[in-house]
Coordinates of C-alpha atoms and ligand atoms in Angstrom, one line a residue:
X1 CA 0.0 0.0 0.0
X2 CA 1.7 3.1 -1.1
X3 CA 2.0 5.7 2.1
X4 CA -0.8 8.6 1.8
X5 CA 0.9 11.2 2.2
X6 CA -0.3 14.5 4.2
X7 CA -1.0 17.8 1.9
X8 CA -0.4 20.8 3.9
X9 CA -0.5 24.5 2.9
X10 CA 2.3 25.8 1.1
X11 CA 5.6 27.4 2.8
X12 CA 4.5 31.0 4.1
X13 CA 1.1 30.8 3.2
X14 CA -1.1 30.2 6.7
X15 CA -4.9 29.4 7.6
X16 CA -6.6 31.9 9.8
X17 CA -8.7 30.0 11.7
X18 CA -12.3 30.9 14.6
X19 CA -11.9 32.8 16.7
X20 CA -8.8 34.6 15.7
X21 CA -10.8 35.0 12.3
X22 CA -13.9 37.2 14.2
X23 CA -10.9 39.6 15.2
X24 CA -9.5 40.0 11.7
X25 CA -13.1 40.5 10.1
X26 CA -13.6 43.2 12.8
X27 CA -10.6 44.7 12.2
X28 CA -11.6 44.9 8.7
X29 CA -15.4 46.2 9.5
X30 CA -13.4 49.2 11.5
X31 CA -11.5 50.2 8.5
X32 CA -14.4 50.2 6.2
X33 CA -16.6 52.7 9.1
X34 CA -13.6 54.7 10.0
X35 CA -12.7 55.3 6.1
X36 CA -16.3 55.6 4.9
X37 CA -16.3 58.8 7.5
X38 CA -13.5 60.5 5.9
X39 CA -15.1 60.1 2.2
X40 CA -13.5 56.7 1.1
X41 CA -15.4 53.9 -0.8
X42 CA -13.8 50.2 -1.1
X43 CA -12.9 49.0 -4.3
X44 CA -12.3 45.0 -5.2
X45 CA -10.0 44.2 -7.7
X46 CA -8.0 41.5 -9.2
X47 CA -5.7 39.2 -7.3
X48 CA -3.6 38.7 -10.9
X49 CA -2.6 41.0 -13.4
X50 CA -0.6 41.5 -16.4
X51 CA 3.4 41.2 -14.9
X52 CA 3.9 44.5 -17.1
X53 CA 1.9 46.3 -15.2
X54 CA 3.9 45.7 -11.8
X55 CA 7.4 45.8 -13.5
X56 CA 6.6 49.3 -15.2
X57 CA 4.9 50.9 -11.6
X58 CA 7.0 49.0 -8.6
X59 CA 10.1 48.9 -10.9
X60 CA 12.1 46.3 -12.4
X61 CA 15.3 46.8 -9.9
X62 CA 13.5 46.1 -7.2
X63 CA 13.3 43.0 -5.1
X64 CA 9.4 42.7 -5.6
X65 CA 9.9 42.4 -8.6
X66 CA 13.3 41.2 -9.6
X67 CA 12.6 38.0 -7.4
X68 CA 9.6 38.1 -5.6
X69 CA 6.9 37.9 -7.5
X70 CA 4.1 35.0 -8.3
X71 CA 4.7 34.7 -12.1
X72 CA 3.5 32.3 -14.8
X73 CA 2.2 32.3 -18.7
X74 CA -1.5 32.6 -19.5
X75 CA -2.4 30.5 -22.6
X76 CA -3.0 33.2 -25.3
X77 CA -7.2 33.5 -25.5
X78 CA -7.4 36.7 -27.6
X79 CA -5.6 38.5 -30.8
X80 CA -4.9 40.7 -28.5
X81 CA -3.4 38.8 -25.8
X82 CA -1.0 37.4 -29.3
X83 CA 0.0 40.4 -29.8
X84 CA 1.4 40.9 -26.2
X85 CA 3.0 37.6 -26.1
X86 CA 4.7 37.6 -29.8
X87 CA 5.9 41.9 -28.5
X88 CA 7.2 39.9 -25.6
X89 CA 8.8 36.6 -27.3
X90 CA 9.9 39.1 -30.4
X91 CA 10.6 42.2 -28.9
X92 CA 12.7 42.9 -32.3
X93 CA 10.3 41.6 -34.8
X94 CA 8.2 44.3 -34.6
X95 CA 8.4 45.7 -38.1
X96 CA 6.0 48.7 -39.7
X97 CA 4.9 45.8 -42.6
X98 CA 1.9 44.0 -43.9
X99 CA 0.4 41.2 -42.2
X100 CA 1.7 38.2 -44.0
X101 CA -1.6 36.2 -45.9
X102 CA -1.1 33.3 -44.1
X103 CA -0.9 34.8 -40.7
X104 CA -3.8 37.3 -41.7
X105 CA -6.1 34.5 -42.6
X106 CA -5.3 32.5 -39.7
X107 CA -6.4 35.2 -37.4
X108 CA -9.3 36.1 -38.8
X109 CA -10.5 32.9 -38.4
X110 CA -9.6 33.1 -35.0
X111 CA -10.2 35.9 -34.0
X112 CA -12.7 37.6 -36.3
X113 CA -13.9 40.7 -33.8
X114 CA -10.4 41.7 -33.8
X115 CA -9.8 44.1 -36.6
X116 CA -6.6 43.1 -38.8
X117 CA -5.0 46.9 -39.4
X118 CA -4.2 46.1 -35.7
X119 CA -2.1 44.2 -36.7
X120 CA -0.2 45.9 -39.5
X121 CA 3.1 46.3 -37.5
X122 CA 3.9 43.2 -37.0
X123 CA 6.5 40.8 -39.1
X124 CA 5.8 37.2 -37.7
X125 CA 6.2 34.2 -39.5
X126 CA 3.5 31.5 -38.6
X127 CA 6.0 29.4 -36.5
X128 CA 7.0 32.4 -34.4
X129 CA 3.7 33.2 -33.9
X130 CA 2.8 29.5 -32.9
X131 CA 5.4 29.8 -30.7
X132 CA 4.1 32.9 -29.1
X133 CA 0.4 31.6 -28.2
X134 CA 2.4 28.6 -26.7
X135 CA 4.7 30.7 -24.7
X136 CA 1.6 33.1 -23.7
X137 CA 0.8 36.3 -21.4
X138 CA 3.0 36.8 -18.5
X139 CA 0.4 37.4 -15.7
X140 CA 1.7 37.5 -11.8
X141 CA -0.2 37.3 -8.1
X142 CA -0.7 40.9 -7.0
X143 CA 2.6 41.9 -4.8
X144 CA 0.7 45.3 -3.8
X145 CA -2.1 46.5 -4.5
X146 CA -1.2 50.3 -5.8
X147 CA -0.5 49.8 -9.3
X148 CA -4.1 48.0 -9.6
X149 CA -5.7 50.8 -7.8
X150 CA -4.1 53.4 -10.7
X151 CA -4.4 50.7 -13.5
X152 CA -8.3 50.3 -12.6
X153 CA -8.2 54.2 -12.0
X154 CA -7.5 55.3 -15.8
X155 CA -9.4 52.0 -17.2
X156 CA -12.3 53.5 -15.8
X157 CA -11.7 56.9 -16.5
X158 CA -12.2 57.9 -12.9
X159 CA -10.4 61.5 -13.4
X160 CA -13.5 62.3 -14.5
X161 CA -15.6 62.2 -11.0
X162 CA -16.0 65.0 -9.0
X163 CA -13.2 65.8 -6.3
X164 CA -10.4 63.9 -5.2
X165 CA -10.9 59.7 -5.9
X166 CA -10.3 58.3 -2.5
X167 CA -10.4 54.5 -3.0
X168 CA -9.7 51.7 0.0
X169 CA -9.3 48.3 -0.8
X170 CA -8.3 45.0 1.4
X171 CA -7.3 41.3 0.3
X172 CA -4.2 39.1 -0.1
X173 CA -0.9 40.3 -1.2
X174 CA 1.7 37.7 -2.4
X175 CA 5.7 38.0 -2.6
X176 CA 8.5 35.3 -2.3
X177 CA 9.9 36.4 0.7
X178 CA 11.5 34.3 3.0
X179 CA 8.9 33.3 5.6
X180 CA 9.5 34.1 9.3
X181 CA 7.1 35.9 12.3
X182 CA 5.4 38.5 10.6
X183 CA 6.8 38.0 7.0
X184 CA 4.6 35.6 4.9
X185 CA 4.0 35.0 1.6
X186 CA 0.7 35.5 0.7
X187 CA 0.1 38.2 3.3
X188 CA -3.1 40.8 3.7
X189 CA -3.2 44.4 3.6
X190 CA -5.4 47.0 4.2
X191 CA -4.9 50.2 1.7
X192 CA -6.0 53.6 0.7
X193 CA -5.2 56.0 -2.4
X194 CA -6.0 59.3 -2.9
X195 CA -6.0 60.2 -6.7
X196 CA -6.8 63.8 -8.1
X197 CA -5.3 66.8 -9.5
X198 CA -4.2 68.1 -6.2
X199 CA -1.2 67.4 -4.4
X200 CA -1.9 69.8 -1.3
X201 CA -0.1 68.8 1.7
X202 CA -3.3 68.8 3.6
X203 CA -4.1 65.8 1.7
X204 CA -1.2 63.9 3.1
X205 CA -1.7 64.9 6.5
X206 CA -5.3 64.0 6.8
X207 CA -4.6 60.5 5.1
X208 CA -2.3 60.1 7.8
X209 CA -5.1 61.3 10.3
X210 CA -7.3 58.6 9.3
X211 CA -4.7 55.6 9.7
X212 CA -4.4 57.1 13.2
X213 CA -8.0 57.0 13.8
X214 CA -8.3 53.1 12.2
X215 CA -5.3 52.3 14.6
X216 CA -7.0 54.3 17.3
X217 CA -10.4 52.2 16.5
X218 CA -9.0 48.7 16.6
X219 CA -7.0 50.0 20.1
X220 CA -3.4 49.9 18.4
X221 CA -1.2 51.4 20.6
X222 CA 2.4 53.1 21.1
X223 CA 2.6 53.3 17.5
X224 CA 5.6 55.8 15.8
X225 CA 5.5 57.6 12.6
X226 CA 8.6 58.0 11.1
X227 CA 8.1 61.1 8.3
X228 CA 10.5 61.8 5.3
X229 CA 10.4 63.8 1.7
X230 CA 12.4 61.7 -0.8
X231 CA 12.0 64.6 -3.7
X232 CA 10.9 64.8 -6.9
X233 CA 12.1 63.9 -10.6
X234 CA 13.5 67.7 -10.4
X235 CA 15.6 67.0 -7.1
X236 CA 15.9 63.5 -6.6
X237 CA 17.9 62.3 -9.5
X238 CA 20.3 64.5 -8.7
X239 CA 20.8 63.6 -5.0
X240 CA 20.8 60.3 -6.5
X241 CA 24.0 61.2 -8.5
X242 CA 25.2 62.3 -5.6
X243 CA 24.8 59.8 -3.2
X244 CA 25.8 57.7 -5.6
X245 CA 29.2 58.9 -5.6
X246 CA 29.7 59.3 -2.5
X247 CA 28.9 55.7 -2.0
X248 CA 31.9 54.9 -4.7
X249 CA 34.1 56.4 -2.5
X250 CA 33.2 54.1 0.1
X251 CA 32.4 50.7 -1.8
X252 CA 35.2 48.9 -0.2
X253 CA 33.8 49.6 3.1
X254 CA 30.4 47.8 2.4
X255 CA 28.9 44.8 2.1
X256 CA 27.8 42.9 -1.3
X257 CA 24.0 44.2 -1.3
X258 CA 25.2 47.5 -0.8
X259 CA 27.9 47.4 -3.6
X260 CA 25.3 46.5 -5.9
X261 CA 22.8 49.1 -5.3
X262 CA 24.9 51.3 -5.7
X263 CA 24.6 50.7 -9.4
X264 CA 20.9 49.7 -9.3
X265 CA 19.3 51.5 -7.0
X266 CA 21.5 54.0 -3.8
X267 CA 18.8 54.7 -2.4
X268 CA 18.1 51.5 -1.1
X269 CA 21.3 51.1 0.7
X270 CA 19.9 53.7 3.1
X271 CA 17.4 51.0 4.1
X272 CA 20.5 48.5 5.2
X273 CA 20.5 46.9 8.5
X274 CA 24.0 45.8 8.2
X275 CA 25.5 46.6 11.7
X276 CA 29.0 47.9 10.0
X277 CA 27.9 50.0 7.4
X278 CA 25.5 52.1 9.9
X279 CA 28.3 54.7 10.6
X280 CA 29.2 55.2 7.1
X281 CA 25.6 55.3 6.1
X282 CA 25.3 58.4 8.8
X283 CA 28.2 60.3 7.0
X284 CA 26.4 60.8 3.9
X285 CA 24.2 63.1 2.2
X286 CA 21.2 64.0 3.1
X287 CA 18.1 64.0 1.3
X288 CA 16.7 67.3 3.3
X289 CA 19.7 69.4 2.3
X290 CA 19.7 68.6 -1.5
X291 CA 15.4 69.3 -1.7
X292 CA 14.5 71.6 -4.4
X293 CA 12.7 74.4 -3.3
X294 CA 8.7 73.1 -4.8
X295 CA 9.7 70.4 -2.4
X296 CA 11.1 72.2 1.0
X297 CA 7.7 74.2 1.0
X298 CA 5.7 71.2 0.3
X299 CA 7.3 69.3 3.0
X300 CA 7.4 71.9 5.6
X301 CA 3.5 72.3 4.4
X302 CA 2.9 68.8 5.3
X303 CA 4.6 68.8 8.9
X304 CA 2.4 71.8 10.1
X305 CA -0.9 70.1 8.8
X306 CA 0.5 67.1 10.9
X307 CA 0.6 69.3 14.2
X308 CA -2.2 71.6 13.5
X309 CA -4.0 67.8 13.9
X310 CA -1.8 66.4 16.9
X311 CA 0.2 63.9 15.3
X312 CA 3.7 63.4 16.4
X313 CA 6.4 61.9 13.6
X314 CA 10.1 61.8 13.5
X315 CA 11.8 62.7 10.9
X316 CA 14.1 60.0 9.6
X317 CA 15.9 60.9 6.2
X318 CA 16.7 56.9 5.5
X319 CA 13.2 56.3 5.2
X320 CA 13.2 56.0 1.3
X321 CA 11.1 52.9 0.8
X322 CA 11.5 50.1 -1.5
X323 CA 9.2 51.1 -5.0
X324 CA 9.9 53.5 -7.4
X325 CA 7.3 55.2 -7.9
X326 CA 7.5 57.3 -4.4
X327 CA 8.5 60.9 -4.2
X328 CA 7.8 63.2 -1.7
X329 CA 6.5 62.6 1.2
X330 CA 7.2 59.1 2.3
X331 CA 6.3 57.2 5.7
X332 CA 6.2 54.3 8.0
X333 CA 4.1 53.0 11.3
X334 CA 6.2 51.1 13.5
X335 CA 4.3 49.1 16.0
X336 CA 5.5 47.6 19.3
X337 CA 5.4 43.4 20.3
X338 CA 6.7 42.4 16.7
X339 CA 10.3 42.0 16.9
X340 CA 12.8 42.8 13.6
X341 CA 9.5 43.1 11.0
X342 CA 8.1 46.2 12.8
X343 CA 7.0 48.0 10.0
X344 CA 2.9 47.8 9.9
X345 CA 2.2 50.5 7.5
X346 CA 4.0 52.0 4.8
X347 CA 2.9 55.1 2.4
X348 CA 3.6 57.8 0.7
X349 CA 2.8 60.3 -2.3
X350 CA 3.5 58.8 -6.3
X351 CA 2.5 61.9 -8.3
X352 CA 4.3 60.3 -11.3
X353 CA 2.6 57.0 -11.3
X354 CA -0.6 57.7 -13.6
X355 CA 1.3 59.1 -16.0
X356 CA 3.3 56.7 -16.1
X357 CA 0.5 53.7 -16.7
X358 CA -0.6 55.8 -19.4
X359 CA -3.2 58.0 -17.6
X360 CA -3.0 61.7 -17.7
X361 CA -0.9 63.5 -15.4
X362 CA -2.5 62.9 -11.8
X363 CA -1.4 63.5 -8.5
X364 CA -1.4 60.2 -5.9
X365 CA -0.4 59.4 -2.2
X366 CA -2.1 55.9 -0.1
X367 CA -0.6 53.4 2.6
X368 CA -0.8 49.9 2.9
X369 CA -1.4 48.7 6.4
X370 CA -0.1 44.9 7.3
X371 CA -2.6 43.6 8.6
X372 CA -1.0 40.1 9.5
X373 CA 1.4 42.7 11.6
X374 CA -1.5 44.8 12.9
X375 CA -3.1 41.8 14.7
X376 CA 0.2 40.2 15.6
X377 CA 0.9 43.3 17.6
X378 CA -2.6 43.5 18.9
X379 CA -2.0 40.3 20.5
X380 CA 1.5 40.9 22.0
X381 CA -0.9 43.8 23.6
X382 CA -3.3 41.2 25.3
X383 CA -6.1 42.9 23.1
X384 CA -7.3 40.2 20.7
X385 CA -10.1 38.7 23.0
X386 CA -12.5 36.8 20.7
X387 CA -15.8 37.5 21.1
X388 CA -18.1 34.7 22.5
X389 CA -19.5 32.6 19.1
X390 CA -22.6 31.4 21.0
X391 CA -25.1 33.4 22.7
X392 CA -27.5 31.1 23.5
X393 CA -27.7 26.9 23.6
X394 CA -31.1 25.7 22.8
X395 CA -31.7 22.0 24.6
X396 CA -34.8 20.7 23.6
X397 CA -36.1 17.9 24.9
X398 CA -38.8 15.3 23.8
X399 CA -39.3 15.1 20.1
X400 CA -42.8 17.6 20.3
X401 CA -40.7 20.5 21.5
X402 CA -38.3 20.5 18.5
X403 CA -41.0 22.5 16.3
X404 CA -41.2 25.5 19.1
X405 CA -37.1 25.2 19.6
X406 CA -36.7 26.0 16.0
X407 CA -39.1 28.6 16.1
X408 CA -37.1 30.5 19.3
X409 CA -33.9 30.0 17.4
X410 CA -35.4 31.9 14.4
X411 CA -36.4 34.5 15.9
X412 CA -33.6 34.9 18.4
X413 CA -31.3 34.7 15.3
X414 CA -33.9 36.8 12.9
X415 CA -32.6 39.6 15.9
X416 CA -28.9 39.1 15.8
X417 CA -28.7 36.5 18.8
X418 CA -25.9 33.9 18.0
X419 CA -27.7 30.8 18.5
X420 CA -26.7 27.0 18.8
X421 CA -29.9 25.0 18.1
X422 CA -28.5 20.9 18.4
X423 CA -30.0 18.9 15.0
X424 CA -31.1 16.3 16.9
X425 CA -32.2 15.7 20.7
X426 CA -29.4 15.2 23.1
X427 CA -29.7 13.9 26.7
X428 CA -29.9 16.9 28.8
X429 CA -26.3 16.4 30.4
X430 CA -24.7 16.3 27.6
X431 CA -26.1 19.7 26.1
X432 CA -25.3 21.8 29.0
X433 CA -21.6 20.1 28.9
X434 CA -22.0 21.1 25.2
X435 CA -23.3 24.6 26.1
X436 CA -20.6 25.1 28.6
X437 CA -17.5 24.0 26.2
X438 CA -18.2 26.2 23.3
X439 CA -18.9 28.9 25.7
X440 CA -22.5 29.9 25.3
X441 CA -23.6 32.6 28.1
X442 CA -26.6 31.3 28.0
X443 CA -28.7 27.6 27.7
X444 CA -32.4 28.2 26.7
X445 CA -34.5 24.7 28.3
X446 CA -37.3 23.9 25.9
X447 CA -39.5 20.9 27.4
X448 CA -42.5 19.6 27.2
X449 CA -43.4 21.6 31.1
X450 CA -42.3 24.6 29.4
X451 CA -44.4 24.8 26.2
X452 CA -47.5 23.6 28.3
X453 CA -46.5 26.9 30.3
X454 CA -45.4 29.1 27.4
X455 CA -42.6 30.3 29.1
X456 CA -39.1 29.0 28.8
X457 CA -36.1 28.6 31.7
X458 CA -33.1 30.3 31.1
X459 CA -29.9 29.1 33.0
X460 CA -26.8 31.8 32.9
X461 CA -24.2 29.4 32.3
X462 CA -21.9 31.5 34.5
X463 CA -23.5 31.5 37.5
X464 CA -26.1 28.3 37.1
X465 CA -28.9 31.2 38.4
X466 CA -32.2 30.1 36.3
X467 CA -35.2 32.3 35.0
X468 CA -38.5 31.1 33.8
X469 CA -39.0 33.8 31.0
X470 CA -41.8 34.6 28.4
X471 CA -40.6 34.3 24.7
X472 CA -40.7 39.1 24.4
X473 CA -38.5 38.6 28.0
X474 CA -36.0 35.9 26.8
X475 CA -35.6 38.3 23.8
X476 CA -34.7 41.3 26.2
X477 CA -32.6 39.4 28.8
X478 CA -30.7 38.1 25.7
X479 CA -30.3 41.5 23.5
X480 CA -29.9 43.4 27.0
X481 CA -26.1 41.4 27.9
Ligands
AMP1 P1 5.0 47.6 1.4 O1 3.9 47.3 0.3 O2 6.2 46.8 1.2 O3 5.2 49.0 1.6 O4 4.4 47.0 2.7 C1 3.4 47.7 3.5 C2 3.1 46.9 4.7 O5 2.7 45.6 4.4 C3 4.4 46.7 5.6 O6 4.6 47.8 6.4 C4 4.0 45.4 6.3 O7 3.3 45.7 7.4 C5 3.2 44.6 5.3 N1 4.0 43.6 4.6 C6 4.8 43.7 3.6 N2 5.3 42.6 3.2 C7 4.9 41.6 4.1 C8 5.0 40.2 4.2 N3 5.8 39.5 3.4 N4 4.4 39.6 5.2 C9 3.6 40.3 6.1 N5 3.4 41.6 6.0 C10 4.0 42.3 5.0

């Protein structure tokens, strides 16, 4: 007999199980009602899209998406889905020529909506195209959530509504990270973007007022908000340059990750951990110092808005955060109770990033809250107490009461009362024992005595004291505790 083996879930992937699952859900019902008061409206989207779409907005030299990402090929369905796939297999066939007959007939059989002067630039032979629809789409598992919420954004035309967009959105986030406490790979986050023509500093300041006022919801506490300004494409590449050669000076001195960014990305190396490069990371430039002057006033802008609404930050120039498409005001949420992996919210503005998905030019700033982190620190804190899943235990006894012990349970339950109604009659031990395990407050005895009465007994299960109740007072006592 061959050995069956076990399947489990997959490496950094995890089940959220009852109760712990009641705390995430209301953790995720005080987001919706503390966003929905400062003007925000949910939006669902896709847990895959197009890899392009992530490699143009997070970046290609980043880790996300150099080696992190959840990506595989898509059979071609479409003409148009072709056409991506033979651009990506044959990035130097594309050729301002006629369609070949061969090809052109093939797809309009196949495609016949499509129209063929689509086509025109092409130059594929029927093999390379073949090859292409084998090879099909690149599509990857969402890493974040951002370049969907812009992507969804200009699909929809949504410049076009009135005011600033502000979307919020929630779900499962997945990277290739190497698992440990608070690091997963298919992770959750809770999110907001604000999208619009206006890039006023106010905006920033009250986005960062509501995640205080979600954390302050959910009773997150000693939180820190560590506040920087990373520039814009007028001031940043230049500090870039920069740093950049300041860091040449000192390649010897640092370690191999370093030593690479400074070619691919220098900003990053500001984000190293590495214990003996911290004092030659402290010698260099500054961000703050090399800001143009667009940027200085937007920055100072967006530090009074933060105290004119009582929120404390530090300023920490390192803070440059891992995606391209930041500038400006960038910042993080440290929480306390979760070790090394700290972080459990990250934001900042992307004014570029529309633009650069092919919308029109747009102004943009959101956060992405961890919310694997969140609760992981809310439980360090002693504060995830589950709610009780039963309110009340039904025990009905003798086979005439069952009919009246659904009807209670209906009712009860028609009026929000979480109720526990047994499918078939248990011996009257054995439902209290029953009652008592899963942790009802309350055990509602339905017998034959009780329906010749009309009245029921209820027993509080913490303190064995027992009522005889009418159906209207059961109904109170319950709704009343
Ligand atoms: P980021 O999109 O990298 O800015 O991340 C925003 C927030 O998501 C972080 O501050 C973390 O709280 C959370 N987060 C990012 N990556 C992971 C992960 N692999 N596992 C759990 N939480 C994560």
């Amino acid at each position: 007999m061959p050995e069956k083996v076990q399947i489990r879930a997959i490496k950094g992937v995890r089940d959220i199980l009852p109760p712990e699952s009641r705390v995430w859900a209301r953790v995720e019902r005080a987001a919706q009602d503390v966003f929905g008061t400062f003007g925000f409206a949910e939006i669902r989207l896709p847990i895959f899209e197009q890899t392009e779409l992530f490699a143009r907005s997070v970046g290609g030299d980043t880790d996300i998406v150099g080696k992190e990402m959840y990506t595989f090929r898509d059979p071609v369905e479409t003409a148009e889905g072709l056409f991506k796939a033979a651009f990506e297999s044959f990035p130097d066939k594309v050729e301002r020529e006629e369609l070949p007959e061969d090809i052109r007939s093939m797809l309009a059989q196949s495609t016949p909506n499509v129209p063929l002067d689509k086509w025109k630039k092409i130059s594929l032979t029927l093999p390379m195209l073949s090859e292409a629809m084998a090879h099909g789409e690149s599509v990857s598992l969402r890493p974040e959530a951002t370049a969907s919420v812009v992507r969804a954004y200009i699909e929809h035309g949504m410049h076009t509504l009135p005011g600033d967009v502000k979307l919020y959105y929630m779900g499962p986030m997945f990277r290739r990270e190497r698992p440990q406490k608070g690091r997963y790979r298919q992770f959750y986050q809770i999110g907001a973007e604000v999208l619009g023509q206006s890039d006023a500093p106010g905006i920033d300041a009250e986005l960062i007022e509501m995640l205080f006022a979600f954390f302050g919801r959910v009773g997150l506490e000693g939180l820190t908000l560590d506040l920087n300004s990373i520039g814009c494409k007028e001031c940043r590449p230049k500090y870039v340059e920069l740093l950049r050669a300041e860091l040449l000076k000192v390649k010897d001195k640092l370690g191999a990750d370093s030593q690479r960014r400074i070619e691919t990305n220098p900003l990053r190396v500001l984000d190293s951990k590495a214990p003996d490069e911290q004092a030659i990371i402290e010698e260099l430039p500054r961000i703050s110092d090399h800001l143009c002057e667009a940027c200085k006033i937007h920055f100072a802008e967006v530090r009074r808005q933060l105290d004119i609404r009582g929120i404390t930050y530090n300023l920490n120039w390192r803070l440059v955060r891992g995606l391209d498409y930041y500038m400006r005001t960038t910042f993080e949420i440290t929480a306390p109770g979760l070790g090394s992996q700290n972080a459990v919210c990250g934001g900042g503005r992307y004014d570029g990033l529309v633009e650069l998905l092919g919308g029109l030019p747009t102004k943009g700033i959101g956060f992405a809250i961890g919310e694997d982190r969140l609760m992981l620190s809310l439980e360090a804190a002693g504060k995830v107490v589950a709610e009780p899943s039963v309110d009340a235990f039904i025990v009905w006894m003798g086979a005439s009461t069952q009919a009246t012990a659904i009807k209670v349970a209906q009712r009860l339950r028609a009026a929000g009362i979480k109720v526990e109604l047994p499918p078939e009659e248990f011996k009257f031990k054995k439902a209290l024992g029953l009652a008592d395990k899963l942790g009802a407050r309350y055990a509602i005895l339905i017998g034959e005595n009780e329906i010749a009465a009309g009245k029921f007994t209820l027993k509080r299960l913490a303190d064995a004291v027992q009522t005889s109740v009418t159906e209207v007072e059961l109904l109170e006592t319950l709704r009343a505790d």
